[in-house]
Every structure is written in C-alpha cells, then in structure tokens.
Amino acid sequence: MTVYKRSGAKSWSVLVEFGRGAGHRRRVYEGGFRTKREALAREVAIKGDMANGSWVDLSNTTVGDYMKSWLHQHGHNLKPTTVQSYSANLRNHVLPQLGHIQLQELTAAHLNDFYATLLTQGRVKTGSDKGGPLSPTTVRYIATIVGKSLQDALESGLVIRNVAVAARKPRTSREANQKVKTWSGPEVARFLESTSEDRLHPLWVLYATTGLRRGEALGLRWEDIDLSRGQASIRHNLVVVRGGLEFGSPKSGRGRHISLATQTVNALRAWRATQVAEKLAIGAVWADPLGLVFTREDGSPIHPDRVTDAFRRSQKTTELPKITLHQLRHTWATLALQAGVQPKIVSENLGHSSIRITMDIYSHVLPTMTSDAVARVADAIYGQDL
C-alpha cells in the first residue's frame, strides 16, 4: 500500500494492491487528496474496510459503467447538443466495443484496436444504410470523448494514467481539409436569382452573404437586427435536442456582431413585410412570442432540418454543382478570403474560437493569397509598369 504524489500534481493519491499470486493481484487507486495526511488517513480507512469486509472494490468498475456515470455527472456543464452527441457516440460506438472491459485494465492497445475498427466498419447499420467506415474526423471526435472521460478518471484517482494519451488517434490529412466544396461568386448569384420566388429566399441571401451557421440564422430575433445601420448581433442558436427545438448560445459560447450587405438588408426588409402580412392573415393564433426573424406561416420556429431539405430542393431547379447548406457557409468564407478580407475578420465573422481553426479549414485558399501578397509587395518595390 503506497501513498504518493504524481509529478506536477497538486493532490495526493493512494495505491492499494491486494490478492495473492502474480495473476491474481489487483490494484485500486484513489486520488484527489489535498494533503499527505488526508491520503494517509484514507489508507488507514481502506485497510479497516478490507479487514471488516465492507470494502467496495472499485477495480470491478467497467468502462461502460464509468462512462455512463461520467456523462451523467458532467452533463450539466455541457450544452444540450453536446450531451446528445456524446451520448449517441457512447451508445453507438464506445459501449458496444469497450464497455465490458474493466476500467483499470483498459490499455492503449484496446483503444488502438477500437479506432481501427471504427475506421473500417464503424458506421451503425440503420434501415437502408448497410454501415461502413467512419471518417477519420468522426473517429478523432470519438477519441476526444474517450480521452476527456479518462482524464477525469485519472483526476478522480480511479486510474493511475490516462491511456488515451498513448493511443494513436487517426490523422486527418491536409488534403481532406483542402477539399472543401464551394460555389464561385457567379454560381451563388445564379442560385439566388433562380430562387428569388422561394418563400425562404431572404434566408438564402442571409446565409450566402454572412456565412452564418444554420441554427444561428434561425435563432435571430428582430431585436438582434438594426436594418438602418446594417448590423446584426448573433446571440442565439436554434438546435435540435432529443427531437425537440431549443435555443442556446452560439457554438463558440459567445455572441458576436456582424455587418449586413445592402442586398441583405433589402431582402430582410422584404421578408419583414411578408411576415407582417402572414401575421395579420392568421390573427390571434400567431405562434411567435419571441419575435423571431424567420418563422413558418403560423409564426412557429422553422425546424433546422426543414431548412436543410428546402435548400436541397431549391438546388434541383438549377444546374449548379450540388453543395450542402453548411458548404454555403464555406463558400462565403472562401469568397471573403479570395477577395482579400483579413483572415482575422473572416474568423470573427464566422464565430470561430480562434483564427487557427479558420486557417486550417480554408488552407486551400492560402496559396492564392500568398501569391497575391508577393505580387503586391513586388509592385510596391519595382512599380507596376516594370
């Protein structure tokens, strides 16, 4: 039995070994003690519990039991959408393959095999989907969940090390980030022209000229928009949680202010007139107490999935390359960078938590930006006519 303090740690831990024979010896760890005296007191208590038969062997805790408890304990610190995502990934991937393993016996080799399996046959079979591989990005996300949970297990003294640190996460190639599918400026113009009679045309204009996320546009309220100044405050995000709709904060956790182009302001003015007419037509049953900018004909919020479906249908009337609604956000960012907008401004407009994220996603734009910068400096030195 040992009381120790890990290098760099602020707390003390207790290591308990019990059982006879090399193949039967077990280890139990408890940590988080503020002082050595507290750790020694716990050592005495453990010894007493073992002697009178009241000791509960935490080493029998499985990965599955721990992960369920971990999400339950930490879920209140996470966004509802994050809890839903973590829960789905634990239920569909982690628990079926790792749940039976005892937490203290989990190794990096277990995790390496787990990640390799996900990369080859990790997609859940549902209906017409016969399964298949998960993308490296998705597997890295699952690995992040596992790593966070095991780090908490380490800090709680349930394990002596976080084996996820030694495991090999799949790499996402730089080429994958370079294959962001977007439209050109003329293609965006063609789409907006072809959908000018769509009820949601003003929403398409807003997405195309601001790069807002799907839920951020749907969470906008008229009080967030100043049409006279051409500005909008992004404070809310409409998301789907357990089949229902909830309003939360933007993905980065903080609001931001963006500028609106003249064309966007004009589209929103026209939309407000349409919404007022719909409200007058439906009367007292209007279902919008929040003053949302974009609503259904009865004033209720527009489900994000309905917007995605509507965008997909709108493309069918054009001969443009097919892109997703989120790729319209990528389109705005790419066009902005190509137009010479500073990456920091683009990053702030997109609501990224750091400029590094922006540059990683849009690395395909960098070579052109670098060439333009080199040419401009040369022009400044030698003159454009030389």
Tab-separated table of C-alpha atoms in Angstrom:
chain	number	residue	atom	x	y	z
A	1	MET	CA	0.000	0.000	0.000
A	2	THR	CA	1.504	3.314	-1.084
A	3	VAL	CA	0.749	6.990	-0.647
A	4	TYR	CA	2.277	9.123	-3.366
A	5	LYS	CA	2.093	12.363	-5.308
A	6	ARG	CA	2.416	12.321	-9.092
A	7	SER	CA	4.999	14.614	-10.652
A	8	GLY	CA	3.477	18.058	-11.121
A	9	ALA	CA	0.234	17.082	-9.379
A	10	LYS	CA	-1.310	19.210	-6.638
A	11	SER	CA	-3.046	16.311	-4.893
A	12	TRP	CA	-2.016	13.061	-3.223
A	13	SER	CA	-3.096	9.551	-4.204
A	14	VAL	CA	-3.337	6.126	-2.609
A	15	LEU	CA	-2.358	2.903	-4.385
A	16	VAL	CA	-3.762	-0.323	-2.956
A	17	GLU	CA	-2.547	-3.753	-4.063
A	18	PHE	CA	-4.355	-6.869	-2.897
A	19	GLY	CA	-4.764	-10.515	-3.815
A	20	ARG	CA	-2.249	-13.345	-3.992
A	21	GLY	CA	-0.143	-14.514	-6.896
A	22	ALA	CA	1.058	-12.531	-9.890
A	23	GLY	CA	-2.014	-13.444	-11.932
A	24	HIS	CA	-4.476	-12.511	-9.192
A	25	ARG	CA	-3.075	-9.300	-7.785
A	26	ARG	CA	-5.273	-6.250	-8.306
A	27	ARG	CA	-4.691	-2.541	-7.977
A	28	VAL	CA	-7.029	0.145	-6.754
A	29	TYR	CA	-6.292	3.858	-6.976
A	30	GLU	CA	-7.881	6.764	-5.183
A	31	GLY	CA	-6.760	10.336	-5.588
A	32	GLY	CA	-7.641	13.973	-5.100
A	33	PHE	CA	-6.396	14.283	-1.503
A	34	ARG	CA	-5.244	17.795	-0.687
A	35	THR	CA	-2.562	16.747	1.794
A	36	LYS	CA	-0.443	13.718	2.558
A	37	ARG	CA	-2.174	13.468	5.939
A	38	GLU	CA	-5.570	13.088	4.224
A	39	ALA	CA	-4.137	10.394	1.936
A	40	LEU	CA	-2.651	8.504	4.909
A	41	ALA	CA	-5.988	8.710	6.737
A	42	ARG	CA	-7.697	7.237	3.702
A	43	GLU	CA	-5.099	4.473	3.626
A	44	VAL	CA	-5.990	3.543	7.191
A	45	ALA	CA	-9.714	3.632	6.334
A	46	ILE	CA	-9.234	1.361	3.326
A	47	LYS	CA	-7.259	-1.083	5.441
A	48	GLY	CA	-10.035	-1.084	8.044
A	49	ASP	CA	-12.744	-1.651	5.409
A	50	MET	CA	-10.799	-4.581	3.997
A	51	ALA	CA	-10.406	-6.056	7.452
A	52	ASN	CA	-14.126	-5.917	8.347
A	53	GLY	CA	-15.359	-6.914	4.893
A	54	SER	CA	-17.021	-3.610	3.965
A	55	TRP	CA	-14.540	-2.687	1.240
A	56	VAL	CA	-16.089	-1.928	-2.166
A	57	ASP	CA	-13.678	-2.862	-4.950
A	58	LEU	CA	-13.757	-0.002	-7.451
A	59	SER	CA	-11.445	-2.018	-9.701
A	60	ASN	CA	-14.509	-4.003	-10.802
A	61	THR	CA	-15.940	-0.895	-12.435
A	62	THR	CA	-16.237	-1.418	-16.186
A	63	VAL	CA	-15.617	1.155	-18.880
A	64	GLY	CA	-19.324	1.070	-19.649
A	65	ASP	CA	-20.402	1.742	-16.067
A	66	TYR	CA	-17.866	4.510	-15.690
A	67	MET	CA	-18.726	6.227	-18.991
A	68	LYS	CA	-22.443	6.287	-18.161
A	69	SER	CA	-21.741	7.726	-14.723
A	70	TRP	CA	-19.230	10.207	-16.141
A	71	LEU	CA	-21.686	11.651	-18.661
A	72	HIS	CA	-24.403	11.858	-16.013
A	73	GLN	CA	-22.115	13.741	-13.624
A	74	HIS	CA	-20.622	16.144	-16.168
A	75	GLY	CA	-23.597	16.642	-18.484
A	76	HIS	CA	-24.811	19.741	-16.649
A	77	ASN	CA	-21.585	21.533	-17.625
A	78	LEU	CA	-22.127	20.851	-21.329
A	79	LYS	CA	-24.502	22.210	-23.926
A	80	PRO	CA	-27.587	20.037	-24.539
A	81	THR	CA	-26.441	19.350	-28.101
A	82	THR	CA	-23.027	18.265	-26.811
A	83	VAL	CA	-24.616	15.915	-24.275
A	84	GLN	CA	-26.781	14.449	-27.028
A	85	SER	CA	-23.750	13.976	-29.281
A	86	TYR	CA	-21.631	12.415	-26.508
A	87	SER	CA	-24.488	10.119	-25.506
A	88	ALA	CA	-25.056	8.915	-29.075
A	89	ASN	CA	-21.363	8.204	-29.656
A	90	LEU	CA	-21.006	6.385	-26.351
A	91	ARG	CA	-24.141	4.326	-27.013
A	92	ASN	CA	-23.384	3.507	-30.658
A	93	HIS	CA	-19.628	3.044	-30.584
A	94	VAL	CA	-17.802	3.121	-27.249
A	95	LEU	CA	-20.021	0.955	-25.042
A	96	PRO	CA	-20.574	-1.902	-27.533
A	97	GLN	CA	-16.834	-2.383	-28.070
A	98	LEU	CA	-15.200	-1.231	-24.838
A	99	GLY	CA	-17.983	-1.256	-22.280
A	100	HIS	CA	-17.232	-4.760	-20.928
A	101	ILE	CA	-13.558	-4.037	-20.153
A	102	GLN	CA	-12.678	-3.201	-16.556
A	103	LEU	CA	-11.724	0.451	-16.351
A	104	GLN	CA	-8.382	-0.168	-14.665
A	105	GLU	CA	-7.445	-2.801	-17.229
A	106	LEU	CA	-8.102	-0.624	-20.258
A	107	THR	CA	-4.932	-0.120	-22.310
A	108	ALA	CA	-3.776	1.980	-25.233
A	109	ALA	CA	-3.805	-1.210	-27.310
A	110	HIS	CA	-7.525	-1.580	-26.642
A	111	LEU	CA	-8.084	1.952	-27.912
A	112	ASN	CA	-5.880	1.469	-30.979
A	113	ASP	CA	-7.911	-1.615	-31.973
A	114	PHE	CA	-11.124	0.294	-31.273
A	115	TYR	CA	-10.163	3.229	-33.506
A	116	ALA	CA	-9.016	0.879	-36.280
A	117	THR	CA	-12.372	-0.909	-36.186
A	118	LEU	CA	-14.266	2.364	-36.404
A	119	LEU	CA	-12.230	3.369	-39.462
A	120	THR	CA	-13.168	0.164	-41.285
A	121	GLN	CA	-16.670	-0.707	-40.090
A	122	GLY	CA	-17.761	1.832	-37.513
A	123	ARG	CA	-20.908	3.245	-39.081
A	124	VAL	CA	-24.066	1.942	-37.431
A	125	LYS	CA	-26.366	-0.094	-39.663
A	126	THR	CA	-29.788	1.541	-39.819
A	127	GLY	CA	-32.527	0.926	-42.372
A	128	SER	CA	-31.078	1.181	-45.865
A	129	ASP	CA	-27.647	2.148	-44.519
A	130	LYS	CA	-25.576	-1.036	-44.506
A	131	GLY	CA	-22.857	0.516	-42.409
A	132	GLY	CA	-19.249	1.007	-43.392
A	133	PRO	CA	-16.283	3.083	-42.259
A	134	LEU	CA	-16.412	6.239	-40.190
A	135	SER	CA	-14.378	9.226	-41.337
A	136	PRO	CA	-11.085	9.993	-39.556
A	137	THR	CA	-12.630	13.256	-38.339
A	138	THR	CA	-15.514	11.402	-36.678
A	139	VAL	CA	-13.181	8.853	-35.104
A	140	ARG	CA	-10.980	11.636	-33.746
A	141	TYR	CA	-14.086	13.197	-32.206
A	142	ILE	CA	-14.946	9.885	-30.507
A	143	ALA	CA	-11.330	9.616	-29.339
A	144	THR	CA	-11.638	13.090	-27.820
A	145	ILE	CA	-14.691	11.989	-25.824
A	146	VAL	CA	-12.830	8.923	-24.569
A	147	GLY	CA	-9.770	10.993	-23.701
A	148	LYS	CA	-11.779	13.547	-21.721
A	149	SER	CA	-13.584	10.881	-19.729
A	150	LEU	CA	-10.362	9.028	-18.900
A	151	GLN	CA	-8.655	12.258	-17.866
A	152	ASP	CA	-11.454	12.807	-15.361
A	153	ALA	CA	-10.988	9.209	-14.173
A	154	LEU	CA	-7.300	9.970	-13.630
A	155	GLU	CA	-8.019	13.150	-11.694
A	156	SER	CA	-10.540	11.260	-9.565
A	157	GLY	CA	-7.985	8.602	-8.715
A	158	LEU	CA	-9.847	5.778	-10.475
A	159	VAL	CA	-6.888	5.026	-12.762
A	160	ILE	CA	-3.191	5.698	-12.473
A	161	ARG	CA	-2.787	7.058	-16.018
A	162	ASN	CA	-4.850	8.204	-18.965
A	163	VAL	CA	-4.188	5.500	-21.536
A	164	ALA	CA	-5.841	7.612	-24.244
A	165	VAL	CA	-2.737	9.805	-24.269
A	166	ALA	CA	-0.635	6.890	-25.529
A	167	ALA	CA	-3.218	5.702	-28.071
A	168	ARG	CA	-2.871	6.642	-31.739
A	169	LYS	CA	-5.673	8.896	-32.951
A	170	PRO	CA	-6.327	8.694	-36.703
A	171	ARG	CA	-4.903	11.614	-38.596
A	172	THR	CA	-6.971	13.822	-40.846
A	173	SER	CA	-4.937	14.584	-43.942
A	174	ARG	CA	-4.325	18.152	-45.010
A	175	GLU	CA	-5.699	17.190	-48.426
A	176	ALA	CA	-9.037	16.370	-46.812
A	177	ASN	CA	-9.228	19.909	-45.439
A	178	GLN	CA	-8.373	21.273	-48.872
A	179	LYS	CA	-11.368	19.586	-50.489
A	180	VAL	CA	-13.941	21.998	-49.130
A	181	LYS	CA	-16.657	22.073	-51.781
A	182	THR	CA	-17.906	25.579	-52.564
A	183	TRP	CA	-19.566	27.689	-55.244
A	184	SER	CA	-17.967	30.566	-57.087
A	185	GLY	CA	-19.375	34.064	-56.799
A	186	PRO	CA	-21.282	33.831	-60.119
A	187	GLU	CA	-22.687	30.456	-59.066
A	188	VAL	CA	-24.038	31.930	-55.823
A	189	ALA	CA	-25.614	34.728	-57.847
A	190	ARG	CA	-27.245	32.195	-60.191
A	191	PHE	CA	-28.666	30.278	-57.242
A	192	LEU	CA	-30.106	33.386	-55.610
A	193	GLU	CA	-31.610	34.521	-58.908
A	194	SER	CA	-33.199	31.138	-59.577
A	195	THR	CA	-34.739	31.038	-56.073
A	196	SER	CA	-35.950	34.634	-55.998
A	197	GLU	CA	-39.591	33.458	-55.753
A	198	ASP	CA	-38.920	30.985	-52.918
A	199	ARG	CA	-40.528	31.857	-49.598
A	200	LEU	CA	-37.144	31.345	-47.914
A	201	HIS	CA	-35.192	33.371	-50.483
A	202	PRO	CA	-34.270	36.030	-47.875
A	203	LEU	CA	-32.839	33.257	-45.694
A	204	TRP	CA	-30.692	32.016	-48.601
A	205	VAL	CA	-29.457	35.590	-49.094
A	206	LEU	CA	-28.554	35.854	-45.410
A	207	TYR	CA	-26.635	32.572	-45.433
A	208	ALA	CA	-24.798	33.421	-48.659
A	209	THR	CA	-23.716	36.908	-47.575
A	210	THR	CA	-22.809	36.314	-43.923
A	211	GLY	CA	-21.596	32.733	-43.500
A	212	LEU	CA	-23.888	32.193	-40.501
A	213	ARG	CA	-24.428	28.687	-39.166
A	214	ARG	CA	-27.824	27.137	-39.828
A	215	GLY	CA	-29.100	27.500	-36.265
A	216	GLU	CA	-27.671	30.995	-35.806
A	217	ALA	CA	-29.799	32.402	-38.625
A	218	LEU	CA	-32.891	30.551	-37.383
A	219	GLY	CA	-32.308	31.857	-33.850
A	220	LEU	CA	-32.190	35.513	-34.928
A	221	ARG	CA	-34.776	37.848	-33.440
A	222	TRP	CA	-35.808	41.204	-34.865
A	223	GLU	CA	-34.415	42.869	-31.752
A	224	ASP	CA	-30.995	41.492	-32.770
A	225	ILE	CA	-31.045	43.319	-36.118
A	226	ASP	CA	-30.560	47.007	-36.863
A	227	LEU	CA	-31.560	47.369	-40.518
A	228	SER	CA	-30.882	51.115	-40.583
A	229	ARG	CA	-27.244	50.537	-39.623
A	230	GLY	CA	-26.881	47.227	-41.448
A	231	GLN	CA	-25.804	45.248	-38.383
A	232	ALA	CA	-26.857	42.086	-36.577
A	233	SER	CA	-25.993	40.596	-33.198
A	234	ILE	CA	-25.613	36.816	-33.132
A	235	ARG	CA	-26.794	35.808	-29.659
A	236	HIS	CA	-28.878	32.670	-30.136
A	237	ASN	CA	-28.647	29.294	-31.850
A	238	LEU	CA	-31.701	27.144	-32.641
A	239	VAL	CA	-30.776	23.473	-32.267
A	240	VAL	CA	-32.449	20.079	-32.262
A	241	VAL	CA	-32.228	18.283	-28.912
A	242	ARG	CA	-33.869	14.877	-28.468
A	243	GLY	CA	-36.227	15.595	-31.330
A	244	GLY	CA	-37.338	18.984	-29.968
A	245	LEU	CA	-36.136	22.532	-30.560
A	246	GLU	CA	-34.101	24.534	-28.062
A	247	PHE	CA	-32.484	27.962	-28.102
A	248	GLY	CA	-28.914	28.081	-26.892
A	249	SER	CA	-25.837	30.239	-27.277
A	250	PRO	CA	-23.726	30.205	-30.474
A	251	LYS	CA	-21.345	27.296	-30.918
A	252	SER	CA	-18.310	29.219	-29.648
A	253	GLY	CA	-20.231	30.029	-26.473
A	254	ARG	CA	-20.186	33.780	-27.048
A	255	GLY	CA	-22.134	36.218	-29.176
A	256	ARG	CA	-20.738	38.417	-31.919
A	257	HIS	CA	-21.696	41.335	-34.157
A	258	ILE	CA	-21.674	41.193	-37.953
A	259	SER	CA	-22.304	43.681	-40.740
A	260	LEU	CA	-25.013	43.156	-43.342
A	261	ALA	CA	-24.619	43.957	-47.033
A	262	THR	CA	-27.107	46.355	-48.629
A	263	GLN	CA	-28.614	43.460	-50.611
A	264	THR	CA	-29.091	41.512	-47.376
A	265	VAL	CA	-30.789	44.451	-45.666
A	266	ASN	CA	-33.160	44.850	-48.627
A	267	ALA	CA	-34.003	41.138	-48.547
A	268	LEU	CA	-34.726	41.294	-44.815
A	269	ARG	CA	-36.945	44.360	-45.247
A	270	ALA	CA	-38.972	42.498	-47.861
A	271	TRP	CA	-39.146	39.445	-45.582
A	272	ARG	CA	-40.406	41.509	-42.658
A	273	ALA	CA	-43.235	42.808	-44.827
A	274	THR	CA	-44.100	39.227	-45.806
A	275	GLN	CA	-44.065	38.130	-42.172
A	276	VAL	CA	-46.305	41.020	-41.084
A	277	ALA	CA	-48.813	40.089	-43.801
A	278	GLU	CA	-48.808	36.456	-42.665
A	279	LYS	CA	-49.311	37.515	-39.058
A	280	LEU	CA	-52.293	39.707	-39.976
A	281	ALA	CA	-53.799	36.915	-42.041
A	282	ILE	CA	-53.587	34.297	-39.287
A	283	GLY	CA	-54.639	36.578	-36.447
A	284	ALA	CA	-54.698	35.539	-32.783
A	285	VAL	CA	-53.250	32.061	-33.352
A	286	TRP	CA	-49.877	33.517	-34.418
A	287	ALA	CA	-47.370	31.370	-32.537
A	288	ASP	CA	-44.280	33.574	-32.181
A	289	PRO	CA	-43.820	35.137	-28.735
A	290	LEU	CA	-40.066	35.611	-29.279
A	291	GLY	CA	-40.090	37.916	-32.302
A	292	LEU	CA	-38.078	35.527	-34.472
A	293	VAL	CA	-36.891	36.797	-37.832
A	294	PHE	CA	-37.576	33.544	-39.653
A	295	THR	CA	-40.769	31.648	-38.869
A	296	ARG	CA	-43.234	29.323	-40.534
A	297	GLU	CA	-46.519	30.721	-41.879
A	298	ASP	CA	-48.117	30.369	-38.428
A	299	GLY	CA	-45.260	32.064	-36.567
A	300	SER	CA	-43.688	28.900	-35.158
A	301	PRO	CA	-39.910	28.351	-35.396
A	302	ILE	CA	-38.600	26.702	-38.545
A	303	HIS	CA	-37.083	23.298	-37.808
A	304	PRO	CA	-33.417	23.299	-38.919
A	305	ASP	CA	-33.876	20.029	-40.794
A	306	ARG	CA	-36.733	21.570	-42.823
A	307	VAL	CA	-34.367	24.340	-43.889
A	308	THR	CA	-31.758	21.801	-44.981
A	309	ASP	CA	-34.389	19.928	-47.011
A	310	ALA	CA	-35.676	23.163	-48.543
A	311	PHE	CA	-32.157	24.178	-49.595
A	312	ARG	CA	-31.649	20.784	-51.196
A	313	ARG	CA	-34.917	21.077	-53.126
A	314	SER	CA	-34.103	24.615	-54.267
A	315	GLN	CA	-30.932	23.390	-55.942
A	316	LYS	CA	-32.910	20.999	-58.128
A	317	THR	CA	-34.155	23.938	-60.207
A	318	THR	CA	-30.574	24.849	-61.124
A	319	GLU	CA	-27.737	23.134	-62.958
A	320	LEU	CA	-25.216	24.135	-60.316
A	321	PRO	CA	-22.867	21.674	-58.591
A	322	LYS	CA	-24.666	20.248	-55.569
A	323	ILE	CA	-23.463	21.531	-52.200
A	324	THR	CA	-24.838	21.303	-48.679
A	325	LEU	CA	-26.223	24.203	-46.702
A	326	HIS	CA	-23.117	24.179	-44.495
A	327	GLN	CA	-20.963	24.380	-47.622
A	328	LEU	CA	-22.724	27.660	-48.400
A	329	ARG	CA	-21.039	28.896	-45.196
A	330	HIS	CA	-17.720	27.599	-46.551
A	331	THR	CA	-18.482	29.414	-49.797
A	332	TRP	CA	-18.835	32.754	-48.019
A	333	ALA	CA	-15.563	32.282	-46.150
A	334	THR	CA	-13.682	31.240	-49.284
A	335	LEU	CA	-15.008	34.185	-51.300
A	336	ALA	CA	-14.158	36.575	-48.462
A	337	LEU	CA	-10.567	35.349	-48.231
A	338	GLN	CA	-10.166	35.412	-52.010
A	339	ALA	CA	-11.448	38.999	-52.002
A	340	GLY	CA	-8.625	39.981	-49.653
A	341	VAL	CA	-10.587	40.169	-46.387
A	342	GLN	CA	-8.195	39.676	-43.462
A	343	PRO	CA	-8.352	36.132	-42.034
A	344	LYS	CA	-8.922	37.505	-38.532
A	345	ILE	CA	-12.033	39.361	-39.701
A	346	VAL	CA	-13.292	36.262	-41.510
A	347	SER	CA	-12.678	34.190	-38.381
A	348	GLU	CA	-14.582	36.647	-36.186
A	349	ASN	CA	-17.472	36.820	-38.640
A	350	LEU	CA	-17.722	33.020	-38.734
A	351	GLY	CA	-17.668	32.826	-34.950
A	352	HIS	CA	-14.618	30.566	-34.762
A	353	SER	CA	-12.986	30.340	-31.356
A	354	SER	CA	-9.556	31.009	-32.874
A	355	ILE	CA	-8.048	32.109	-36.173
A	356	ARG	CA	-6.137	28.815	-36.301
A	357	ILE	CA	-9.402	26.950	-36.923
A	358	THR	CA	-10.204	29.271	-39.814
A	359	MET	CA	-6.803	28.851	-41.426
A	360	ASP	CA	-6.863	25.062	-41.033
A	361	ILE	CA	-10.270	24.754	-42.700
A	362	TYR	CA	-9.517	27.164	-45.533
A	363	SER	CA	-5.891	26.254	-46.135
A	364	HIS	CA	-6.797	25.696	-49.812
A	365	VAL	CA	-7.131	29.478	-50.198
A	366	LEU	CA	-3.682	30.238	-48.760
A	367	PRO	CA	-1.551	29.616	-51.897
A	368	THR	CA	-3.561	32.187	-53.881
A	369	MET	CA	-3.418	34.685	-51.017
A	370	THR	CA	0.362	34.187	-50.731
A	371	SER	CA	0.883	34.706	-54.462
A	372	ASP	CA	-1.184	37.899	-54.414
A	373	ALA	CA	0.752	39.200	-51.404
A	374	VAL	CA	4.109	38.518	-53.088
A	375	ALA	CA	2.959	40.293	-56.250
A	376	ARG	CA	1.718	43.333	-54.309
A	377	VAL	CA	4.997	43.707	-52.433
A	378	ALA	CA	6.953	43.402	-55.673
A	379	ASP	CA	4.726	46.064	-57.238
A	380	ALA	CA	5.372	48.341	-54.274
A	381	ILE	CA	9.135	47.945	-54.736
A	382	TYR	CA	9.559	47.918	-58.508
A	383	GLY	CA	6.411	49.648	-59.709
A	384	GLN	CA	3.599	48.036	-61.687
A	385	ASP	CA	4.929	49.196	-65.063
A	386	LEU	CA	8.323	47.493	-64.827
